[in-house]
Amino acid sequence: MHFLFNNQRIVVNVPDARKFSVEITNRFQCAEGFALATVNLDHLVKLSRDEVFLRAYQAQDFIVADGRPIVWLSRIANRPVELMPGSDLVTPLCKMAAQSGVKVALVGSTEPVLEEARTALMHWVPGLEITYVQAPSRNFDPEGDESRRILTELAEQKVGMCFIALGAPKQERFAALGRQLAPQVGFASIGAGLDFVTGAQRRAPLWMRKLALEWLWRMLSSPARLVPRYAQCFAILPRQVTQALRIRRQRDDVRAQDS
């Protein structure tokens, strides 16, 4: 499944949990870095407006589907991908890191959340080493001096994976720079994932998630901030559905020619 912005493709190139596990484990075992992004409708809105964000996304090694609308669009396009929210990937990534003997860092959020998340994750995942935590300053520039200092420290301390909890587009831009300055580090952009680990933010009840209503839970929890965001997300759906149908037709045409 892919999305087009200014003739540039953003490809959901990790379609399911099996491939995700294989790809990440291989990178850990080979001491090779990566950048992982989790695309959702809000990201699609930003990608259509922000060239810097678009370039950062193109620098990501792995992209997964974070949001049921992305999954539905992939089915319309007949290129189905599995739902893999960033917040659901934290524990599996920690387990893979522990099994591979990879040191882990937490960057973003606030110091109290990071420390609580470190304690919780190391309790849940035997053998996990979280050796670096850093809450950036309030006006953090993902390509600025502070960012470069953090990336230098990650490389010097031989960290193998870094969870980035800065929100889009900062986290993806930080990861893109990290691929240049700390190429042996795997960067996973997880948004509010660490807040969910500590309970600083509450996820929707499981029954709402199963009914694809997590967006409603989040919107009602912070309407002033999220109602405008979700309105913009819904506004781009018709165009994205049209694009998904075009992808399906193109694939059908290729199959017809091959037959």
PDB file of C-alpha atoms in Angstrom:
ATOM      1  CA  MET A   1       0.000   0.000   0.000  1.00  0.00           C
ATOM      2  CA  HIS A   2       1.280   3.482  -0.808  1.00  0.00           C
ATOM      3  CA  PHE A   3       0.235   7.120  -0.678  1.00  0.00           C
ATOM      4  CA  LEU A   4       1.216   9.861  -3.117  1.00  0.00           C
ATOM      5  CA  PHE A   5       2.283  13.396  -2.223  1.00  0.00           C
ATOM      6  CA  ASN A   6       3.808  15.674  -4.864  1.00  0.00           C
ATOM      7  CA  ASN A   7       4.551  12.589  -6.980  1.00  0.00           C
ATOM      8  CA  GLN A   8       6.461  11.072  -4.051  1.00  0.00           C
ATOM      9  CA  ARG A   9       5.442   7.675  -2.669  1.00  0.00           C
ATOM     10  CA  ILE A  10       5.098   6.861   1.003  1.00  0.00           C
ATOM     11  CA  VAL A  11       4.920   3.064   1.160  1.00  0.00           C
ATOM     12  CA  VAL A  12       3.553   0.956   4.012  1.00  0.00           C
ATOM     13  CA  ASN A  13       6.298  -1.610   3.532  1.00  0.00           C
ATOM     14  CA  VAL A  14       5.790  -3.754   6.637  1.00  0.00           C
ATOM     15  CA  PRO A  15       2.356  -5.325   6.098  1.00  0.00           C
ATOM     16  CA  ASP A  16       2.072  -7.603   9.121  1.00  0.00           C
ATOM     17  CA  ALA A  17       3.470  -8.547  12.513  1.00  0.00           C
ATOM     18  CA  ARG A  18       5.429 -11.535  11.165  1.00  0.00           C
ATOM     19  CA  LYS A  19       7.441  -9.431   8.732  1.00  0.00           C
ATOM     20  CA  PHE A  20       7.845  -6.751  11.386  1.00  0.00           C
ATOM     21  CA  SER A  21       9.423  -9.231  13.785  1.00  0.00           C
ATOM     22  CA  VAL A  22      11.745 -10.635  11.102  1.00  0.00           C
ATOM     23  CA  GLU A  23      12.901  -7.231   9.857  1.00  0.00           C
ATOM     24  CA  ILE A  24      13.590  -5.735  13.285  1.00  0.00           C
ATOM     25  CA  THR A  25      15.279  -8.851  14.647  1.00  0.00           C
ATOM     26  CA  ASN A  26      17.557  -8.989  11.604  1.00  0.00           C
ATOM     27  CA  ARG A  27      18.580  -5.349  12.114  1.00  0.00           C
ATOM     28  CA  PHE A  28      19.322  -5.966  15.795  1.00  0.00           C
ATOM     29  CA  GLN A  29      21.388  -9.070  15.114  1.00  0.00           C
ATOM     30  CA  CYS A  30      23.400  -7.315  12.394  1.00  0.00           C
ATOM     31  CA  ALA A  31      23.843  -4.158  14.531  1.00  0.00           C
ATOM     32  CA  GLU A  32      22.198  -2.130  11.779  1.00  0.00           C
ATOM     33  CA  GLY A  33      20.047   0.885  12.564  1.00  0.00           C
ATOM     34  CA  PHE A  34      16.631   1.744  11.183  1.00  0.00           C
ATOM     35  CA  ALA A  35      13.870   4.306  11.406  1.00  0.00           C
ATOM     36  CA  LEU A  36      10.309   3.120  12.014  1.00  0.00           C
ATOM     37  CA  ALA A  37       7.261   5.327  11.396  1.00  0.00           C
ATOM     38  CA  THR A  38       3.594   4.564  12.055  1.00  0.00           C
ATOM     39  CA  VAL A  39       1.386   6.232   9.453  1.00  0.00           C
ATOM     40  CA  ASN A  40      -2.155   7.389  10.229  1.00  0.00           C
ATOM     41  CA  LEU A  41      -4.653   9.896   8.821  1.00  0.00           C
ATOM     42  CA  ASP A  42      -3.189  12.787  10.800  1.00  0.00           C
ATOM     43  CA  HIS A  43       0.191  12.047   9.253  1.00  0.00           C
ATOM     44  CA  LEU A  44      -1.379  12.014   5.783  1.00  0.00           C
ATOM     45  CA  VAL A  45      -2.790  15.488   6.438  1.00  0.00           C
ATOM     46  CA  LYS A  46       0.636  16.743   7.520  1.00  0.00           C
ATOM     47  CA  LEU A  47       2.425  15.031   4.642  1.00  0.00           C
ATOM     48  CA  SER A  48       0.228  16.852   2.143  1.00  0.00           C
ATOM     49  CA  ARG A  49       1.243  20.232   3.602  1.00  0.00           C
ATOM     50  CA  ASP A  50       4.759  19.881   4.998  1.00  0.00           C
ATOM     51  CA  GLU A  51       7.657  19.217   2.602  1.00  0.00           C
ATOM     52  CA  VAL A  52      10.126  18.810   5.481  1.00  0.00           C
ATOM     53  CA  PHE A  53       7.908  16.161   7.062  1.00  0.00           C
ATOM     54  CA  LEU A  54       7.554  14.436   3.694  1.00  0.00           C
ATOM     55  CA  ARG A  55      11.333  14.248   3.283  1.00  0.00           C
ATOM     56  CA  ALA A  56      11.662  12.870   6.823  1.00  0.00           C
ATOM     57  CA  TYR A  57       9.089  10.186   6.056  1.00  0.00           C
ATOM     58  CA  GLN A  58      10.961   9.206   2.918  1.00  0.00           C
ATOM     59  CA  ALA A  59      14.021   8.606   5.112  1.00  0.00           C
ATOM     60  CA  GLN A  60      12.172   6.003   7.197  1.00  0.00           C
ATOM     61  CA  ASP A  61      13.220   2.392   6.639  1.00  0.00           C
ATOM     62  CA  PHE A  62       9.992   0.840   7.876  1.00  0.00           C
ATOM     63  CA  ILE A  63       6.416   2.154   7.818  1.00  0.00           C
ATOM     64  CA  VAL A  64       3.464   0.381   9.424  1.00  0.00           C
ATOM     65  CA  ALA A  65      -0.263   1.110   9.527  1.00  0.00           C
ATOM     66  CA  ASP A  66      -1.248   2.995  12.681  1.00  0.00           C
ATOM     67  CA  GLY A  67      -5.001   3.451  12.388  1.00  0.00           C
ATOM     68  CA  ARG A  68      -7.901   1.500  10.982  1.00  0.00           C
ATOM     69  CA  PRO A  69      -8.546   3.987   8.156  1.00  0.00           C
ATOM     70  CA  ILE A  70      -5.108   3.095   6.755  1.00  0.00           C
ATOM     71  CA  VAL A  71      -6.053  -0.599   6.940  1.00  0.00           C
ATOM     72  CA  TRP A  72      -9.410   0.055   5.249  1.00  0.00           C
ATOM     73  CA  LEU A  73      -7.753   2.058   2.486  1.00  0.00           C
ATOM     74  CA  SER A  74      -5.275  -0.769   1.923  1.00  0.00           C
ATOM     75  CA  ARG A  75      -8.158  -3.217   1.507  1.00  0.00           C
ATOM     76  CA  ILE A  76      -9.867  -0.937  -0.984  1.00  0.00           C
ATOM     77  CA  ALA A  77      -6.588  -0.850  -2.914  1.00  0.00           C
ATOM     78  CA  ASN A  78      -6.407  -4.660  -2.699  1.00  0.00           C
ATOM     79  CA  ARG A  79      -3.031  -4.371  -0.976  1.00  0.00           C
ATOM     80  CA  PRO A  80      -4.038  -5.254   2.591  1.00  0.00           C
ATOM     81  CA  VAL A  81      -1.867  -4.404   5.577  1.00  0.00           C
ATOM     82  CA  GLU A  82      -2.287  -5.263   9.235  1.00  0.00           C
ATOM     83  CA  LEU A  83      -3.124  -2.743  11.958  1.00  0.00           C
ATOM     84  CA  MET A  84       0.004  -2.050  14.039  1.00  0.00           C
ATOM     85  CA  PRO A  85      -0.429   1.017  16.274  1.00  0.00           C
ATOM     86  CA  GLY A  86       2.802   2.467  17.611  1.00  0.00           C
ATOM     87  CA  SER A  87       1.596   2.120  21.191  1.00  0.00           C
ATOM     88  CA  ASP A  88       1.124  -1.640  20.642  1.00  0.00           C
ATOM     89  CA  LEU A  89       4.692  -2.035  19.366  1.00  0.00           C
ATOM     90  CA  VAL A  90       6.498  -0.834  22.492  1.00  0.00           C
ATOM     91  CA  THR A  91       6.473  -4.130  24.379  1.00  0.00           C
ATOM     92  CA  PRO A  92       7.233  -6.353  21.334  1.00  0.00           C
ATOM     93  CA  LEU A  93      10.162  -4.098  20.420  1.00  0.00           C
ATOM     94  CA  CYS A  94      11.455  -4.271  23.985  1.00  0.00           C
ATOM     95  CA  LYS A  95      11.261  -8.070  23.914  1.00  0.00           C
ATOM     96  CA  MET A  96      13.155  -8.222  20.617  1.00  0.00           C
ATOM     97  CA  ALA A  97      15.782  -5.830  21.986  1.00  0.00           C
ATOM     98  CA  ALA A  98      16.206  -7.883  25.167  1.00  0.00           C
ATOM     99  CA  GLN A  99      16.516 -11.144  23.226  1.00  0.00           C
ATOM    100  CA  SER A 100      19.176  -9.575  20.989  1.00  0.00           C
ATOM    101  CA  GLY A 101      21.083  -7.935  23.860  1.00  0.00           C
ATOM    102  CA  VAL A 102      20.382  -4.449  22.501  1.00  0.00           C
ATOM    103  CA  LYS A 103      20.598  -1.388  24.729  1.00  0.00           C
ATOM    104  CA  VAL A 104      17.483   0.834  24.658  1.00  0.00           C
ATOM    105  CA  ALA A 105      16.946   4.581  25.020  1.00  0.00           C
ATOM    106  CA  LEU A 106      13.829   6.654  25.722  1.00  0.00           C
ATOM    107  CA  VAL A 107      13.697  10.162  24.254  1.00  0.00           C
ATOM    108  CA  GLY A 108      10.762  12.570  24.517  1.00  0.00           C
ATOM    109  CA  SER A 109       7.793  13.106  26.834  1.00  0.00           C
ATOM    110  CA  THR A 110       8.809  14.300  30.337  1.00  0.00           C
ATOM    111  CA  GLU A 111      11.419  13.073  32.812  1.00  0.00           C
ATOM    112  CA  PRO A 112       8.865  11.658  35.298  1.00  0.00           C
ATOM    113  CA  VAL A 113       7.112   9.720  32.505  1.00  0.00           C
ATOM    114  CA  LEU A 114      10.429   8.442  31.125  1.00  0.00           C
ATOM    115  CA  GLU A 115      11.632   7.228  34.507  1.00  0.00           C
ATOM    116  CA  GLU A 116       8.316   5.541  35.250  1.00  0.00           C
ATOM    117  CA  ALA A 117       8.266   3.980  31.784  1.00  0.00           C
ATOM    118  CA  ARG A 118      11.829   2.705  32.229  1.00  0.00           C
ATOM    119  CA  THR A 119      10.921   1.048  35.529  1.00  0.00           C
ATOM    120  CA  ALA A 120       7.735  -0.497  34.129  1.00  0.00           C
ATOM    121  CA  LEU A 121       9.278  -1.812  30.912  1.00  0.00           C
ATOM    122  CA  MET A 122      12.313  -3.323  32.639  1.00  0.00           C
ATOM    123  CA  HIS A 123       9.922  -5.026  35.073  1.00  0.00           C
ATOM    124  CA  TRP A 124       7.718  -6.398  32.273  1.00  0.00           C
ATOM    125  CA  VAL A 125      10.534  -7.534  29.978  1.00  0.00           C
ATOM    126  CA  PRO A 126      13.228  -9.678  31.618  1.00  0.00           C
ATOM    127  CA  GLY A 127      16.727  -8.808  30.470  1.00  0.00           C
ATOM    128  CA  LEU A 128      15.768  -5.434  29.006  1.00  0.00           C
ATOM    129  CA  GLU A 129      18.451  -2.746  29.397  1.00  0.00           C
ATOM    130  CA  ILE A 130      17.207   0.848  29.207  1.00  0.00           C
ATOM    131  CA  THR A 131      20.462   2.717  29.577  1.00  0.00           C
ATOM    132  CA  TYR A 132      19.586   6.230  28.395  1.00  0.00           C
ATOM    133  CA  VAL A 133      16.616   8.541  29.000  1.00  0.00           C
ATOM    134  CA  GLN A 134      16.310  12.128  27.856  1.00  0.00           C
ATOM    135  CA  ALA A 135      13.385  14.555  27.960  1.00  0.00           C
ATOM    136  CA  PRO A 136      14.209  17.316  25.447  1.00  0.00           C
ATOM    137  CA  SER A 137      13.694  20.990  26.211  1.00  0.00           C
ATOM    138  CA  ARG A 138      10.358  22.687  25.626  1.00  0.00           C
ATOM    139  CA  ASN A 139      11.409  24.293  22.334  1.00  0.00           C
ATOM    140  CA  PHE A 140      13.205  21.223  21.024  1.00  0.00           C
ATOM    141  CA  ASP A 141      14.398  21.495  17.422  1.00  0.00           C
ATOM    142  CA  PRO A 142      14.643  17.986  15.892  1.00  0.00           C
ATOM    143  CA  GLU A 143      17.531  19.122  13.689  1.00  0.00           C
ATOM    144  CA  GLY A 144      19.156  21.545  16.144  1.00  0.00           C
ATOM    145  CA  ASP A 145      22.152  21.408  18.474  1.00  0.00           C
ATOM    146  CA  GLU A 146      20.264  19.651  21.266  1.00  0.00           C
ATOM    147  CA  SER A 147      19.130  16.954  18.859  1.00  0.00           C
ATOM    148  CA  ARG A 148      22.660  16.444  17.563  1.00  0.00           C
ATOM    149  CA  ARG A 149      23.989  16.191  21.115  1.00  0.00           C
ATOM    150  CA  ILE A 150      21.461  13.493  22.001  1.00  0.00           C
ATOM    151  CA  LEU A 151      22.243  11.535  18.841  1.00  0.00           C
ATOM    152  CA  THR A 152      25.970  11.768  19.522  1.00  0.00           C
ATOM    153  CA  GLU A 153      25.406  10.423  23.042  1.00  0.00           C
ATOM    154  CA  LEU A 154      23.285   7.546  21.719  1.00  0.00           C
ATOM    155  CA  ALA A 155      26.065   6.561  19.311  1.00  0.00           C
ATOM    156  CA  GLU A 156      28.804   6.906  21.943  1.00  0.00           C
ATOM    157  CA  GLN A 157      26.875   4.796  24.442  1.00  0.00           C
ATOM    158  CA  LYS A 158      26.237   2.098  21.794  1.00  0.00           C
ATOM    159  CA  VAL A 159      22.472   2.256  22.140  1.00  0.00           C
ATOM    160  CA  GLY A 160      20.798  -0.117  19.683  1.00  0.00           C
ATOM    161  CA  MET A 161      17.233   1.162  19.814  1.00  0.00           C
ATOM    162  CA  CYS A 162      15.652   4.482  20.719  1.00  0.00           C
ATOM    163  CA  PHE A 163      11.961   5.030  21.381  1.00  0.00           C
ATOM    164  CA  ILE A 164      11.030   8.567  20.313  1.00  0.00           C
ATOM    165  CA  ALA A 165       7.963  10.045  22.020  1.00  0.00           C
ATOM    166  CA  LEU A 166       7.885  13.556  20.570  1.00  0.00           C
ATOM    167  CA  GLY A 167       4.791  13.468  18.366  1.00  0.00           C
ATOM    168  CA  ALA A 168       4.683  14.108  14.621  1.00  0.00           C
ATOM    169  CA  PRO A 169       6.470  15.666  12.836  1.00  0.00           C
ATOM    170  CA  LYS A 170       9.280  16.148  15.378  1.00  0.00           C
ATOM    171  CA  GLN A 171       9.873  12.467  16.068  1.00  0.00           C
ATOM    172  CA  GLU A 172      10.134  11.468  12.405  1.00  0.00           C
ATOM    173  CA  ARG A 173      12.456  14.393  11.681  1.00  0.00           C
ATOM    174  CA  PHE A 174      14.632  13.441  14.661  1.00  0.00           C
ATOM    175  CA  ALA A 175      14.747   9.837  13.408  1.00  0.00           C
ATOM    176  CA  ALA A 176      15.708  10.968   9.902  1.00  0.00           C
ATOM    177  CA  LEU A 177      18.643  12.933  11.301  1.00  0.00           C
ATOM    178  CA  GLY A 178      19.505   9.970  13.502  1.00  0.00           C
ATOM    179  CA  ARG A 179      19.911   7.752  10.457  1.00  0.00           C
ATOM    180  CA  GLN A 180      22.736  10.075   9.427  1.00  0.00           C
ATOM    181  CA  LEU A 181      24.414  10.780  12.767  1.00  0.00           C
ATOM    182  CA  ALA A 182      23.786   7.503  14.630  1.00  0.00           C
ATOM    183  CA  PRO A 183      23.408   4.895  11.868  1.00  0.00           C
ATOM    184  CA  GLN A 184      23.654   1.890  14.197  1.00  0.00           C
ATOM    185  CA  VAL A 185      20.645   2.988  16.273  1.00  0.00           C
ATOM    186  CA  GLY A 186      17.121   1.797  15.506  1.00  0.00           C
ATOM    187  CA  PHE A 187      14.624   4.635  15.945  1.00  0.00           C
ATOM    188  CA  ALA A 188      10.956   3.905  16.665  1.00  0.00           C
ATOM    189  CA  SER A 189       8.546   6.872  16.579  1.00  0.00           C
ATOM    190  CA  ILE A 190       5.763   5.964  18.999  1.00  0.00           C
ATOM    191  CA  GLY A 191       3.972   9.230  19.842  1.00  0.00           C
ATOM    192  CA  ALA A 192       2.107   8.795  23.135  1.00  0.00           C
ATOM    193  CA  GLY A 193       3.288   5.192  23.544  1.00  0.00           C
ATOM    194  CA  LEU A 194       5.268   5.843  26.716  1.00  0.00           C
ATOM    195  CA  ASP A 195       2.416   7.881  28.220  1.00  0.00           C
ATOM    196  CA  PHE A 196       0.187   4.831  27.730  1.00  0.00           C
ATOM    197  CA  VAL A 197       2.794   2.599  29.411  1.00  0.00           C
ATOM    198  CA  THR A 198       2.758   4.763  32.544  1.00  0.00           C
ATOM    199  CA  GLY A 199      -0.930   5.661  32.546  1.00  0.00           C
ATOM    200  CA  ALA A 200      -0.178   9.364  32.002  1.00  0.00           C
ATOM    201  CA  GLN A 201      -2.663   8.976  29.162  1.00  0.00           C
ATOM    202  CA  ARG A 202      -5.373   6.329  29.105  1.00  0.00           C
ATOM    203  CA  ARG A 203      -6.124   4.287  26.017  1.00  0.00           C
ATOM    204  CA  ALA A 204      -9.688   3.576  24.993  1.00  0.00           C
ATOM    205  CA  PRO A 205     -11.255   0.468  26.542  1.00  0.00           C
ATOM    206  CA  LEU A 206     -10.616  -2.717  24.571  1.00  0.00           C
ATOM    207  CA  TRP A 207     -14.225  -2.953  23.396  1.00  0.00           C
ATOM    208  CA  MET A 208     -13.972   0.513  21.811  1.00  0.00           C
ATOM    209  CA  ARG A 209     -10.714  -0.430  20.086  1.00  0.00           C
ATOM    210  CA  LYS A 210     -12.315  -3.583  18.686  1.00  0.00           C
ATOM    211  CA  LEU A 211     -15.169  -1.458  17.307  1.00  0.00           C
ATOM    212  CA  ALA A 212     -12.684   0.999  15.736  1.00  0.00           C
ATOM    213  CA  LEU A 213     -13.843   3.760  18.096  1.00  0.00           C
ATOM    214  CA  GLU A 214     -10.543   4.653  19.726  1.00  0.00           C
ATOM    215  CA  TRP A 215     -10.551   7.937  17.780  1.00  0.00           C
ATOM    216  CA  LEU A 216     -13.856   8.876  19.474  1.00  0.00           C
ATOM    217  CA  TRP A 217     -12.427   8.118  22.916  1.00  0.00           C
ATOM    218  CA  ARG A 218      -9.391  10.290  22.233  1.00  0.00           C
ATOM    219  CA  MET A 219     -11.455  13.113  20.747  1.00  0.00           C
ATOM    220  CA  LEU A 220     -13.800  13.247  23.743  1.00  0.00           C
ATOM    221  CA  SER A 221     -10.811  13.266  26.100  1.00  0.00           C
ATOM    222  CA  SER A 222      -9.424  16.446  24.504  1.00  0.00           C
ATOM    223  CA  PRO A 223     -12.077  17.979  22.217  1.00  0.00           C
ATOM    224  CA  ALA A 224     -10.544  21.445  21.843  1.00  0.00           C
ATOM    225  CA  ARG A 225      -7.324  19.961  20.488  1.00  0.00           C
ATOM    226  CA  LEU A 226      -8.600  16.914  18.630  1.00  0.00           C
ATOM    227  CA  VAL A 227     -11.940  17.922  17.064  1.00  0.00           C
ATOM    228  CA  PRO A 228     -10.220  20.196  14.501  1.00  0.00           C
ATOM    229  CA  ARG A 229      -7.565  17.529  13.858  1.00  0.00           C
ATOM    230  CA  TYR A 230     -10.106  14.791  13.217  1.00  0.00           C
ATOM    231  CA  ALA A 231     -12.182  17.107  11.046  1.00  0.00           C
ATOM    232  CA  GLN A 232      -9.134  17.557   8.805  1.00  0.00           C
ATOM    233  CA  CYS A 233      -8.579  13.801   8.783  1.00  0.00           C
ATOM    234  CA  PHE A 234     -12.145  13.072   7.689  1.00  0.00           C
ATOM    235  CA  ALA A 235     -11.881  15.773   5.011  1.00  0.00           C
ATOM    236  CA  ILE A 236      -9.053  13.949   3.196  1.00  0.00           C
ATOM    237  CA  LEU A 237     -10.787  10.561   3.171  1.00  0.00           C
ATOM    238  CA  PRO A 238     -12.659  10.992  -0.161  1.00  0.00           C
ATOM    239  CA  ARG A 239      -9.406  11.795  -1.974  1.00  0.00           C
ATOM    240  CA  GLN A 240      -7.611   8.893  -0.308  1.00  0.00           C
ATOM    241  CA  VAL A 241     -10.423   6.486  -1.225  1.00  0.00           C
ATOM    242  CA  THR A 242     -10.200   7.668  -4.831  1.00  0.00           C
ATOM    243  CA  GLN A 243      -6.450   7.080  -4.805  1.00  0.00           C
ATOM    244  CA  ALA A 244      -6.903   3.607  -3.299  1.00  0.00           C
ATOM    245  CA  LEU A 245      -9.391   2.718  -6.047  1.00  0.00           C
ATOM    246  CA  ARG A 246      -6.895   3.940  -8.642  1.00  0.00           C
ATOM    247  CA  ILE A 247      -4.200   1.688  -7.156  1.00  0.00           C
ATOM    248  CA  ARG A 248      -6.616  -1.253  -7.324  1.00  0.00           C
ATOM    249  CA  ARG A 249      -7.484  -0.570 -10.967  1.00  0.00           C
ATOM    250  CA  GLN A 250      -3.817  -0.267 -11.918  1.00  0.00           C
ATOM    251  CA  ARG A 251      -3.062  -3.590 -10.280  1.00  0.00           C
ATOM    252  CA  ASP A 252      -6.043  -5.208 -11.990  1.00  0.00           C
ATOM    253  CA  ASP A 253      -4.875  -3.830 -15.352  1.00  0.00           C
ATOM    254  CA  VAL A 254      -1.390  -5.269 -14.860  1.00  0.00           C
ATOM    255  CA  ARG A 255      -2.845  -8.668 -14.000  1.00  0.00           C
ATOM    256  CA  ALA A 256      -5.094  -8.566 -17.052  1.00  0.00           C
ATOM    257  CA  GLN A 257      -2.107  -7.787 -19.309  1.00  0.00           C
ATOM    258  CA  ASP A 258      -0.047 -10.599 -17.749  1.00  0.00           C
ATOM    259  CA  SER A 259      -2.836 -13.078 -18.338  1.00  0.00           C
TER     260      SER A 259
END
